[in-house]
Amino acid sequence: MQKVDFLPMSRTEMKRLGWEELDILLITGDCYVDHPSYGVSIVGRQLLSLGYRVGIVAQPDWKTVDSLTVMGRPRLACGVTSGNMDSMVNLYTAGRRLRREDAFSENGVPGRRPPHALIVYAQLAKRAFPGLPITLGGVGASLRRVAHYDYWQDKLRPGVLVDSKADILCYGMGEKPMPEIFRRLDRREPLRGIRGTAVLLGKKEAEAFQPGDAYLELPSWEEMLADKDALMTSTKLVEREMNPFGGRGLLQRYGDRLLVIEPPPLPLTREELDAVHDLAYSGVPHPSYQGRIPAFETIKDSIPAVRGCPGGCAFCGLVAHQGRYVMSRSCESIRKEAKRLSARPHFRGTISDIGGAAGNIFGSHILDTAKCAVCKRSSCLVPVPCKNFQCDGKELIELLRCIRSMPEVKHLYINSGIRLDLALKQPELLRELIRHHVSGHLKAAPEHLHPKVLELMRKSTAEEFYEFRRIFEEESAKCGKEQYIIPLFISNFPGSTKKEMAVVDQYLADNNWSPQQVQDYIPLPMTMGAAMYYTGKAPDGTPIAVNRGLKERRVQIAMLKRKRGKAEYDRKGAPPKKFPNRSGRNKKS
């Protein structure tokens, strides 16, 4: 196959490859980085490996169609993504203020993508290439595939196909649906019935559609506008059908039109996931960029190893995109990537991370797929771990020992956050991580410490965090290492008032602990947390307090941000070891 160092971004690059036209044009809101941490690069490389001529327009000027026509009209279609983040999350803070930096843009310069980029780019492509099919994909498409609450506009929005006028939407990671979409377009076959996709039917098609038992109908757009609680109903139904082994398709009516969402795509096998990562990525940004790209600097020495997350946290959008089913690459595939990474000019011997949604879920598996096929749980771990889900950490231990034994690797760290509930059931892995794979600080995400709020978040208990911290500090002392936990807390989650946040504040004060990172809650589209925020109710219908305005939210933000005595990270001294007991009172050191 023809060697392609980078997918072309200009006519000149096309000519170097001997291409007169593109088959597919990909449009992204990020800078083009040819690395498997970027969804557009994965899809582009995969389509290229199938023989399609694929080009990329990165961060086009959305005010002119000329920004899309630089390589001419593609033969088959345009694929549109807002980038590795939903464009509204990328642009705005939790306080609905414009961010000062865009980590996915050259030199971090903000303003290189529009709000609701999927809609803007799709409509721009429609104007640039009349009659050309438009596909949507990426995390923004996944989170906005059904009617959802948009926090930044503080209103409901319809599924993104309605406003974008695109022909088809691909949700999830896309390696299975995307090739099938373009294969059908190439053969001029209908786009209906592809798992992991959604289409919007017109009046006649909607009237003729016969769903049978294969689809579940969500509250209509009109019902959602009339009744706030309909968003909670919709969110519950969507979550119940996210299971790739037994989930049904979904329907949502918009007047006389019908949104048809096919069942989730089946997970990739280990061999298929390996093949995705064995594609000929250059591993670096396109040479047209002269400045640094902050998001790439963060991941340039890391290796993605895992897809999916079993947690199902109420505030997280990852499950809506990657799903709960955990897919892990083979140790050999990761070893090969470490070898390729070590040959790159920027590599200095340190692998910054081998991970995914969490640093200790690699090698997770299910015992019986048939049991999973009938499961309707929103989490494999909360409120109690599913007995069908296995994650003892032994395969990850084997992987870590293999990679750190490579002569090219001086240091191997795990910087993906650790799931505390799993870590306590992985004592051998936890010792291995603490002794060999902490770069000085280890991220752990209790998120809160009040039991009521943790239950709403679908997080493990505070006691598990206290126990994790105790083990971490004891094991660090045993191996003679001075290293610390970076705790991650969320302020203003629905149901968290000043009273509940005081539990976190008191714990931090008792330990003279000033967290380095504070996250004020952002209701992401299609998450249970967004449904709670919008309705002011818990999933069971119980009313809960919700802080909405910035004035209300500042109270909890300030509680987390305030400096407390000799903060742990001000110098090298560790804080006093005070761990609340199960009654909530503090034990004295």
Coordinates of C-alpha atoms in Angstrom, one line a residue:
M1 CA 0.0 0.0 0.0
Q2 CA 1.1 3.6 -0.7
K3 CA 3.1 5.1 2.2
V4 CA 1.3 8.2 3.5
D5 CA 3.2 10.1 6.3
F6 CA 0.2 12.4 6.9
L7 CA -3.3 12.7 5.5
P8 CA -3.1 15.6 3.0
M9 CA -4.3 19.1 4.1
S10 CA -3.7 20.8 0.8
R11 CA -3.6 20.4 -3.0
T12 CA 0.2 20.3 -2.9
E13 CA 0.2 17.4 -0.5
M14 CA -2.4 15.6 -2.7
K15 CA -0.2 16.0 -5.8
R16 CA 2.8 14.6 -3.9
L17 CA 0.6 11.4 -3.4
G18 CA -0.5 11.4 -7.0
W19 CA -4.1 12.1 -6.1
E20 CA -6.4 14.1 -8.4
E21 CA -9.3 14.1 -6.0
L22 CA -10.3 12.9 -2.6
D23 CA -12.9 10.2 -1.9
I24 CA -13.6 11.5 1.6
L25 CA -12.9 14.9 3.3
L26 CA -12.7 14.9 7.1
I27 CA -13.4 18.2 8.9
T28 CA -12.3 18.6 12.6
G29 CA -12.4 21.3 15.2
D30 CA -8.9 20.3 16.5
C31 CA -5.5 20.7 15.0
Y32 CA -4.5 17.6 13.0
V33 CA -2.4 15.3 15.1
D34 CA -1.7 12.0 13.5
H35 CA -1.9 10.0 16.7
P36 CA -4.4 7.3 17.9
S37 CA -5.5 9.5 20.8
Y38 CA -7.3 11.6 18.2
G39 CA -10.5 10.1 16.8
V40 CA -10.3 11.8 13.4
S41 CA -6.8 10.3 12.9
I42 CA -8.1 6.9 13.7
V43 CA -11.0 7.1 11.3
G44 CA -8.8 8.7 8.6
R45 CA -6.0 6.1 8.9
Q46 CA -8.6 3.3 8.9
L47 CA -10.3 4.6 5.8
L48 CA -6.9 5.1 4.1
S49 CA -6.0 1.5 4.9
L50 CA -9.2 0.4 3.1
G51 CA -8.1 2.1 -0.1
Y52 CA -10.0 5.5 0.2
R53 CA -8.2 8.7 -0.6
V54 CA -8.8 10.8 2.6
G55 CA -7.9 14.4 3.3
I56 CA -8.4 16.6 6.4
V57 CA -9.4 20.2 6.9
A58 CA -8.5 21.1 10.5
Q59 CA -10.1 24.1 12.2
P60 CA -11.6 25.7 9.0
D61 CA -12.7 29.3 9.0
W62 CA -16.4 28.7 9.4
K63 CA -17.3 32.1 7.9
T64 CA -16.4 31.1 4.4
V65 CA -16.9 28.0 2.3
D66 CA -13.5 28.5 0.7
S67 CA -11.9 27.0 3.8
L68 CA -13.4 23.6 2.8
T69 CA -12.8 23.7 -0.9
V70 CA -9.0 23.8 -0.8
M71 CA -8.7 20.2 -2.0
G72 CA -11.7 20.3 -4.2
R73 CA -15.0 18.4 -4.0
P74 CA -14.6 14.9 -2.5
R75 CA -16.1 12.0 -4.5
L76 CA -18.1 10.3 -1.7
A77 CA -18.8 12.4 1.4
C78 CA -17.6 14.7 4.1
G79 CA -17.1 13.4 7.7
V80 CA -17.5 16.1 10.4
T81 CA -16.4 16.1 14.0
S82 CA -16.1 18.9 16.5
G83 CA -12.9 17.3 17.8
N84 CA -11.8 15.3 20.8
M85 CA -14.1 17.3 23.0
D86 CA -17.6 18.7 22.6
S87 CA -17.1 22.1 21.2
M88 CA -19.1 23.8 24.0
V89 CA -17.0 22.2 26.7
N90 CA -13.9 23.2 24.7
L91 CA -15.0 26.9 24.5
Y92 CA -16.7 27.6 27.8
T93 CA -16.0 27.2 31.5
A94 CA -18.4 25.9 34.1
G95 CA -19.2 29.6 34.8
R96 CA -20.2 30.0 31.1
R97 CA -17.2 32.2 30.5
L98 CA -14.9 31.8 27.4
R99 CA -11.8 29.7 28.2
R100 CA -8.5 31.5 27.9
E101 CA -6.9 28.5 26.2
D102 CA -7.8 25.8 23.7
A103 CA -5.5 22.8 24.4
F104 CA -6.3 21.3 21.0
S105 CA -5.2 24.5 19.0
E106 CA -1.7 25.6 18.1
N107 CA -0.1 27.5 20.9
G108 CA -3.4 27.1 22.9
V109 CA -5.0 30.0 21.0
P110 CA -8.7 30.0 21.7
G111 CA -11.5 30.9 19.2
R112 CA -10.4 28.5 16.4
R113 CA -13.7 26.7 16.4
P114 CA -17.3 27.9 16.6
P115 CA -19.9 27.1 19.3
H116 CA -21.9 24.0 18.3
A117 CA -19.2 23.1 15.8
L118 CA -20.9 20.0 14.5
I119 CA -23.9 22.0 13.3
V120 CA -21.8 24.9 11.9
Y121 CA -19.3 22.6 10.0
A122 CA -22.1 20.4 8.6
Q123 CA -24.0 23.4 7.3
L124 CA -20.8 24.9 5.9
A125 CA -20.1 21.6 4.1
K126 CA -23.6 21.6 2.7
R127 CA -23.0 25.0 1.2
A128 CA -19.6 24.1 -0.1
F129 CA -20.6 20.8 -1.7
P130 CA -24.3 20.8 -2.6
G131 CA -25.8 17.3 -2.7
L132 CA -22.8 15.7 -1.0
P133 CA -23.6 13.3 1.9
I134 CA -22.5 14.6 5.3
T135 CA -21.7 12.2 8.2
L136 CA -21.3 13.3 11.9
G137 CA -19.0 11.6 14.4
G138 CA -16.9 12.0 17.5
V139 CA -17.7 12.6 21.1
G140 CA -19.9 15.7 20.4
A141 CA -22.1 13.6 18.1
S142 CA -22.3 10.8 20.7
L143 CA -23.4 13.2 23.5
R144 CA -25.9 15.0 21.3
R145 CA -27.5 12.2 19.3
V146 CA -30.9 12.5 21.1
A147 CA -32.7 15.6 22.5
H148 CA -30.6 16.9 25.4
Y149 CA -30.1 19.7 27.8
D150 CA -27.5 22.2 26.8
Y151 CA -26.0 23.8 29.9
W152 CA -24.4 26.8 28.2
Q153 CA -27.6 27.9 26.5
D154 CA -29.6 26.7 29.5
K155 CA -32.2 25.0 27.3
L156 CA -33.2 21.8 25.6
R157 CA -31.8 21.1 22.1
P158 CA -33.0 18.5 19.6
G159 CA -30.8 15.7 18.5
V160 CA -27.9 17.2 16.5
L161 CA -29.1 15.7 13.2
V162 CA -32.2 18.0 13.3
D163 CA -30.2 21.2 13.2
S164 CA -27.2 20.1 11.3
K165 CA -29.2 18.6 8.4
A166 CA -26.5 15.9 8.1
D167 CA -27.4 12.6 6.4
I168 CA -26.2 10.2 9.1
L169 CA -24.6 10.3 12.6
C170 CA -22.1 7.8 13.9
Y171 CA -21.9 7.5 17.7
G172 CA -19.2 5.7 19.6
M173 CA -15.6 5.3 18.5
G174 CA -16.7 4.5 14.9
E175 CA -14.2 1.8 13.7
K176 CA -17.1 -0.5 12.8
P177 CA -19.8 1.9 11.5
M178 CA -17.7 4.3 9.6
P179 CA -16.2 1.9 7.0
E180 CA -19.7 0.5 6.5
I181 CA -21.2 3.9 5.9
F182 CA -18.6 4.8 3.2
R183 CA -18.8 1.3 1.7
R184 CA -22.6 1.8 1.2
L185 CA -22.1 5.4 -0.1
D186 CA -19.6 4.1 -2.6
R187 CA -22.1 1.5 -3.8
R188 CA -25.1 3.9 -3.5
E189 CA -26.8 1.6 -1.0
P190 CA -29.3 2.8 1.8
L191 CA -27.7 3.9 5.1
R192 CA -30.4 2.4 7.3
G193 CA -29.7 -0.4 9.8
I194 CA -26.0 0.2 10.6
R195 CA -25.3 -0.4 14.3
G196 CA -23.9 2.6 16.0
T197 CA -25.6 5.1 13.7
A198 CA -28.6 7.4 13.7
V199 CA -30.7 8.9 10.8
L200 CA -33.6 11.3 10.7
L201 CA -36.5 10.1 8.6
G202 CA -38.8 12.5 6.8
K203 CA -42.6 12.4 7.0
K204 CA -43.2 9.6 4.4
E205 CA -40.4 7.4 5.6
A206 CA -41.5 7.9 9.3
E207 CA -45.0 6.8 8.4
A208 CA -43.7 3.7 6.6
F209 CA -41.3 2.7 9.3
Q210 CA -42.2 -0.5 11.2
P211 CA -40.1 -0.7 14.4
G212 CA -41.6 -3.8 16.0
D213 CA -39.9 -4.9 19.2
A214 CA -36.4 -4.0 18.0
Y215 CA -36.8 -0.3 19.0
L216 CA -37.8 1.6 22.1
E217 CA -39.5 4.9 21.8
L218 CA -38.2 7.9 23.8
P219 CA -40.4 10.9 24.8
S220 CA -40.9 13.0 21.8
W221 CA -39.4 16.5 21.3
E222 CA -42.8 18.1 22.0
E223 CA -43.2 16.0 25.2
M224 CA -39.8 17.1 26.4
L225 CA -40.5 20.7 25.8
A226 CA -43.8 20.4 27.7
D227 CA -42.5 18.4 30.7
K228 CA -39.1 18.8 32.3
D229 CA -39.3 15.3 33.8
A230 CA -39.4 13.8 30.3
L231 CA -35.6 14.4 30.1
M232 CA -35.1 12.2 33.1
T233 CA -37.3 9.5 31.5
S234 CA -35.4 9.7 28.3
T235 CA -32.0 9.5 30.0
K236 CA -33.0 6.4 32.0
L237 CA -34.2 4.7 28.8
V238 CA -31.1 5.6 26.8
E239 CA -28.8 4.3 29.6
R240 CA -30.8 1.0 29.8
E241 CA -30.2 0.4 26.1
M242 CA -26.5 1.2 25.9
N243 CA -25.6 -2.4 26.3
P244 CA -23.8 -3.5 23.1
F245 CA -24.9 -7.2 23.6
G246 CA -28.6 -6.6 24.2
G247 CA -29.5 -2.9 23.7
R248 CA -32.4 -2.0 21.5
G249 CA -32.6 0.8 19.0
L250 CA -34.2 4.0 20.0
L251 CA -36.8 6.3 18.4
Q252 CA -37.6 9.9 19.0
R253 CA -40.3 11.9 17.2
Y254 CA -39.9 15.5 16.1
G255 CA -43.3 16.5 14.7
D256 CA -43.8 14.3 11.7
R257 CA -40.1 13.3 11.5
L258 CA -38.6 10.4 13.2
L259 CA -35.1 10.0 14.7
V260 CA -34.0 6.4 14.4
I261 CA -31.0 5.4 16.5
E262 CA -29.7 1.9 15.8
P263 CA -28.4 -0.4 18.6
P264 CA -24.8 0.2 19.9
P265 CA -22.0 -1.2 17.8
L266 CA -20.5 -4.5 19.0
P267 CA -17.2 -4.0 20.9
L268 CA -14.0 -4.5 19.0
T269 CA -12.2 -7.8 19.6
R270 CA -8.6 -7.6 21.0
E271 CA -7.3 -8.4 17.5
E272 CA -9.4 -5.6 16.0
L273 CA -8.3 -3.1 18.6
D274 CA -4.7 -4.0 18.0
A275 CA -5.2 -3.6 14.3
V276 CA -6.5 0.0 14.9
H277 CA -3.4 0.9 16.8
D278 CA -1.1 -0.8 14.4
L279 CA -2.1 1.6 11.6
A280 CA 0.7 3.8 10.2
Y281 CA 0.3 6.8 12.5
S282 CA 3.2 9.3 12.4
G283 CA 2.5 10.0 16.1
V284 CA 3.1 13.8 15.8
P285 CA 1.2 16.9 14.6
H286 CA 1.1 17.7 10.9
P287 CA 4.2 19.5 9.8
S288 CA 2.3 22.7 8.9
Y289 CA 2.1 23.5 12.6
Q290 CA 5.1 25.5 13.9
G291 CA 3.9 26.1 17.5
R292 CA 3.2 23.6 20.3
I293 CA -0.2 22.0 20.7
P294 CA -0.9 21.6 24.5
A295 CA -3.1 18.6 24.3
F296 CA -0.5 16.7 22.2
E297 CA 2.3 17.7 24.7
T298 CA 0.2 16.0 27.4
I299 CA -0.1 12.7 25.5
K300 CA 2.9 12.5 23.2
D301 CA 4.8 10.1 25.4
S302 CA 1.7 8.0 26.4
I303 CA 0.2 4.9 25.0
P304 CA -3.6 4.4 24.8
A305 CA -4.4 0.9 25.9
V306 CA -8.0 0.7 26.9
R307 CA -11.5 1.6 25.6
G308 CA -14.6 1.9 27.7
C309 CA -15.3 2.4 31.4
P310 CA -17.3 0.1 33.8
G311 CA -18.0 3.0 36.2
G312 CA -21.0 4.8 34.7
C313 CA -20.5 7.9 36.8
A314 CA -23.4 10.2 36.6
F315 CA -21.3 13.2 35.6
C316 CA -19.2 11.6 32.9
G317 CA -19.9 11.5 29.2
L318 CA -17.4 8.8 28.4
V319 CA -19.9 5.9 28.7
A320 CA -22.2 7.6 26.2
H321 CA -19.3 7.6 23.7
Q322 CA -17.1 4.6 24.4
G323 CA -19.6 2.5 26.4
R324 CA -19.2 0.4 29.6
Y325 CA -17.6 -2.6 28.0
V326 CA -13.9 -2.5 28.5
M327 CA -11.7 -3.4 25.5
S328 CA -7.9 -3.9 26.1
R329 CA -5.1 -4.2 23.6
S330 CA -2.7 -7.1 23.7
C331 CA 0.6 -6.8 25.6
E332 CA 2.4 -7.4 22.4
S333 CA 0.6 -4.6 20.5
I334 CA 1.5 -2.2 23.4
R335 CA 5.1 -3.4 23.4
K336 CA 5.4 -2.7 19.7
E337 CA 3.9 0.8 20.2
A338 CA 6.4 1.5 23.0
K339 CA 9.2 0.4 20.5
R340 CA 7.8 2.9 17.9
L341 CA 7.5 5.6 20.5
S342 CA 11.1 5.2 21.7
A343 CA 12.3 5.8 18.1
R344 CA 10.7 9.2 17.9
P345 CA 13.0 12.2 18.2
H346 CA 11.1 13.8 21.2
F347 CA 11.3 10.6 23.3
R348 CA 13.6 10.8 26.3
G349 CA 13.0 7.4 27.9
T350 CA 9.8 8.2 29.9
I351 CA 6.4 6.8 29.0
S352 CA 4.0 9.1 30.8
D353 CA 1.0 6.8 30.8
I354 CA -0.4 3.5 29.6
G355 CA -4.1 3.8 30.2
G356 CA -7.5 5.0 29.2
A357 CA -10.6 6.0 31.3
A358 CA -8.8 4.7 34.4
G359 CA -5.3 3.5 35.1
N360 CA -6.3 0.2 36.6
I361 CA -9.0 -1.3 34.3
F362 CA -6.7 -2.8 31.7
G363 CA -7.5 -6.5 31.3
S364 CA -11.0 -6.2 32.6
H365 CA -13.3 -8.9 31.2
I366 CA -16.8 -10.4 31.6
L367 CA -17.3 -14.0 32.5
D368 CA -20.5 -14.7 30.7
T369 CA -21.6 -12.6 27.7
A370 CA -25.1 -14.1 27.9
K371 CA -25.6 -12.5 31.3
C372 CA -24.4 -9.2 30.0
A373 CA -26.9 -9.3 27.2
V374 CA -29.9 -9.0 29.5
C375 CA -28.3 -6.5 31.9
K376 CA -29.8 -3.1 32.2
R377 CA -27.5 -1.7 34.9
S378 CA -26.0 1.8 34.4
S379 CA -22.7 0.8 36.1
C380 CA -20.8 -2.5 36.5
L381 CA -19.4 -1.3 39.8
V382 CA -22.0 0.8 41.6
P383 CA -23.9 0.3 43.9
V384 CA -22.2 -3.1 44.2
P385 CA -19.7 -4.7 41.8
C386 CA -21.3 -7.1 39.3
K387 CA -20.1 -10.6 39.9
N388 CA -19.8 -11.1 36.1
F389 CA -17.2 -8.3 35.8
Q390 CA -13.6 -9.4 36.5
C391 CA -10.6 -7.1 37.0
D392 CA -7.9 -8.5 39.2
G393 CA -5.1 -6.5 37.8
K394 CA -2.8 -9.4 37.0
E395 CA -2.7 -8.8 33.2
L396 CA -1.8 -5.1 33.9
I397 CA 1.0 -6.2 36.2
E398 CA 2.4 -8.5 33.4
L399 CA 2.1 -5.6 30.9
L400 CA 3.9 -3.1 33.2
R401 CA 6.7 -5.5 33.9
C402 CA 7.1 -6.2 30.2
I403 CA 7.3 -2.6 29.2
R404 CA 9.6 -1.4 32.0
S405 CA 12.1 -4.2 31.2
M406 CA 12.6 -2.7 27.7
P407 CA 16.1 -1.1 27.5
E408 CA 14.6 2.0 25.8
V409 CA 12.3 2.7 28.7
K410 CA 13.8 4.5 31.7
H411 CA 10.5 5.3 33.5
L412 CA 7.0 4.1 33.0
Y413 CA 4.2 6.0 34.9
I414 CA 0.5 5.6 35.2
N415 CA -1.2 9.0 35.0
S416 CA -4.7 8.0 34.2
G417 CA -6.8 8.3 37.3
I418 CA -7.1 5.2 39.5
R419 CA -10.5 3.8 40.3
L420 CA -10.5 3.4 44.1
D421 CA -13.2 0.7 44.3
L422 CA -11.2 -1.5 42.0
A423 CA -7.8 -0.7 43.5
L424 CA -8.7 -2.0 46.9
K425 CA -9.5 -5.4 45.2
Q426 CA -6.2 -5.4 43.4
P427 CA -3.6 -5.4 46.3
E428 CA -0.8 -6.8 44.2
L429 CA -1.4 -4.3 41.4
L430 CA -1.7 -1.4 43.9
R431 CA 1.7 -2.3 45.4
E432 CA 3.2 -2.5 41.9
L433 CA 1.9 0.9 40.9
I434 CA 3.0 2.6 44.1
R435 CA 6.5 1.1 44.0
H436 CA 7.3 1.5 40.4
H437 CA 4.8 3.7 38.4
V438 CA 4.1 6.9 40.3
S439 CA 5.8 10.0 39.0
G440 CA 5.7 11.7 42.4
H441 CA 1.9 12.3 42.4
L442 CA -0.9 9.9 41.8
K443 CA -4.4 11.0 40.7
A444 CA -7.3 9.6 42.6
A445 CA -10.9 10.8 42.2
P446 CA -13.1 10.5 45.2
E447 CA -15.1 13.4 43.7
H448 CA -16.9 14.1 47.0
L449 CA -17.0 12.6 50.5
H450 CA -20.7 13.0 51.5
P451 CA -22.6 9.7 51.2
K452 CA -25.7 11.2 49.7
V453 CA -23.8 13.1 47.0
L454 CA -21.6 10.1 46.2
E455 CA -24.7 7.9 45.7
L456 CA -26.1 10.5 43.3
M457 CA -22.7 10.6 41.5
R458 CA -22.6 6.8 41.3
K459 CA -19.2 6.8 43.0
S460 CA -17.7 4.5 45.7
T461 CA -17.8 5.4 49.3
A462 CA -15.6 7.9 51.1
E463 CA -14.2 5.1 53.3
E464 CA -12.7 3.5 50.2
F465 CA -10.8 6.8 49.5
Y466 CA -9.6 6.9 53.1
E467 CA -8.4 3.3 53.0
F468 CA -6.7 3.9 49.6
R469 CA -4.8 6.9 50.9
R470 CA -3.7 5.0 54.0
I471 CA -2.3 2.1 51.9
F472 CA -0.7 4.5 49.4
E473 CA 1.1 6.4 52.1
E474 CA 2.2 3.3 54.0
E475 CA 3.5 1.6 50.9
S476 CA 5.3 4.7 49.7
A477 CA 7.0 4.9 53.1
K478 CA 8.0 1.2 52.9
C479 CA 9.7 1.7 49.6
G480 CA 11.3 4.9 50.7
K481 CA 9.6 7.2 48.2
E482 CA 8.2 10.6 48.8
Q483 CA 5.1 10.7 46.7
Y484 CA 1.6 12.1 47.1
I485 CA -2.0 11.7 46.0
I486 CA -3.7 14.4 43.9
P487 CA -7.3 14.1 45.0
L488 CA -10.0 15.3 42.5
F489 CA -13.2 16.8 43.9
I490 CA -16.2 18.2 42.1
S491 CA -18.1 21.2 43.5
N492 CA -21.8 22.0 42.9
F493 CA -22.9 18.6 41.7
P494 CA -26.7 18.3 42.0
G495 CA -27.7 17.5 45.5
S496 CA -24.5 19.0 47.0
T497 CA -25.3 22.0 49.1
K498 CA -22.9 23.9 51.4
K499 CA -23.8 21.4 54.1
E500 CA -22.7 18.4 52.1
M501 CA -19.6 20.2 50.8
A502 CA -18.6 21.0 54.4
V503 CA -17.7 17.3 54.8
V504 CA -15.1 17.7 52.1
D505 CA -14.0 21.1 53.4
Q506 CA -13.6 19.7 57.0
Y507 CA -11.5 16.7 55.8
L508 CA -9.2 19.0 53.8
A509 CA -8.9 21.4 56.7
D510 CA -8.1 18.5 59.2
N511 CA -5.3 17.4 56.9
N512 CA -4.0 20.9 55.9
W513 CA -4.6 19.8 52.4
S514 CA -5.1 22.2 49.5
P515 CA -6.0 20.3 46.3
Q516 CA -4.1 21.3 43.2
Q517 CA -7.1 20.7 40.9
V518 CA -10.7 21.8 41.5
Q519 CA -13.5 21.0 39.0
D520 CA -16.8 22.9 39.2
Y521 CA -19.6 20.7 37.9
I522 CA -20.5 20.9 34.2
P523 CA -23.7 19.1 33.1
L524 CA -22.7 17.3 30.0
P525 CA -25.4 16.4 27.4
M526 CA -27.0 13.0 27.7
T527 CA -25.6 12.3 31.2
M528 CA -27.7 11.4 34.3
G529 CA -26.1 14.4 36.0
A530 CA -27.4 16.8 33.4
A531 CA -30.9 15.3 33.8
M532 CA -30.7 15.8 37.6
Y533 CA -29.5 19.4 37.1
Y534 CA -32.2 20.2 34.6
T535 CA -35.1 18.6 36.5
G536 CA -33.9 19.3 40.1
K537 CA -34.7 15.7 40.9
A538 CA -32.8 12.5 41.7
P539 CA -33.3 9.6 39.4
D540 CA -36.0 8.2 41.7
G541 CA -37.9 11.5 41.5
T542 CA -36.9 12.9 44.9
P543 CA -36.4 16.7 44.7
I544 CA -32.7 17.8 45.2
A545 CA -31.0 21.1 45.6
V546 CA -29.3 22.5 42.5
N547 CA -26.9 25.5 42.4
R548 CA -27.5 27.2 39.1
G549 CA -26.2 30.8 39.1
L550 CA -22.5 31.6 39.4
K551 CA -23.2 33.5 42.6
E552 CA -24.6 30.3 44.2
R553 CA -21.8 28.2 42.8
R554 CA -19.0 30.3 44.0
V555 CA -19.5 29.3 47.6
Q556 CA -18.5 25.6 47.0
I557 CA -15.8 26.6 44.6
A558 CA -14.2 28.8 47.3
M559 CA -14.5 26.0 49.9
L560 CA -12.3 23.8 47.7
K561 CA -9.9 26.4 46.6
R562 CA -9.0 28.0 49.9
K563 CA -5.5 27.5 51.2
R564 CA -5.3 25.5 54.4
G565 CA -2.2 26.0 56.6
K566 CA 0.9 24.3 55.2
A567 CA -0.6 22.8 52.1
E568 CA 0.7 19.5 51.1
Y569 CA 2.2 20.7 47.9
D570 CA 3.7 24.0 49.3
R571 CA 6.8 22.1 50.4
K572 CA 7.9 18.6 50.8
G573 CA 6.2 17.7 54.0
A574 CA 3.2 15.3 54.0
P575 CA 0.0 16.3 55.9
P576 CA -1.0 14.9 59.2
K577 CA -2.6 11.5 58.8
K578 CA -6.2 11.9 59.9
F579 CA -8.8 9.6 58.4
P580 CA -12.5 10.0 59.3
N581 CA -14.0 6.8 60.7
R582 CA -17.3 5.4 59.6
S583 CA -19.2 7.5 62.1
G584 CA -17.9 10.7 60.4
R585 CA -15.7 11.8 63.4
N586 CA -12.0 12.2 62.9
K587 CA -9.5 9.8 64.5
K588 CA -6.6 11.7 66.0
S589 CA -3.1 10.8 64.8

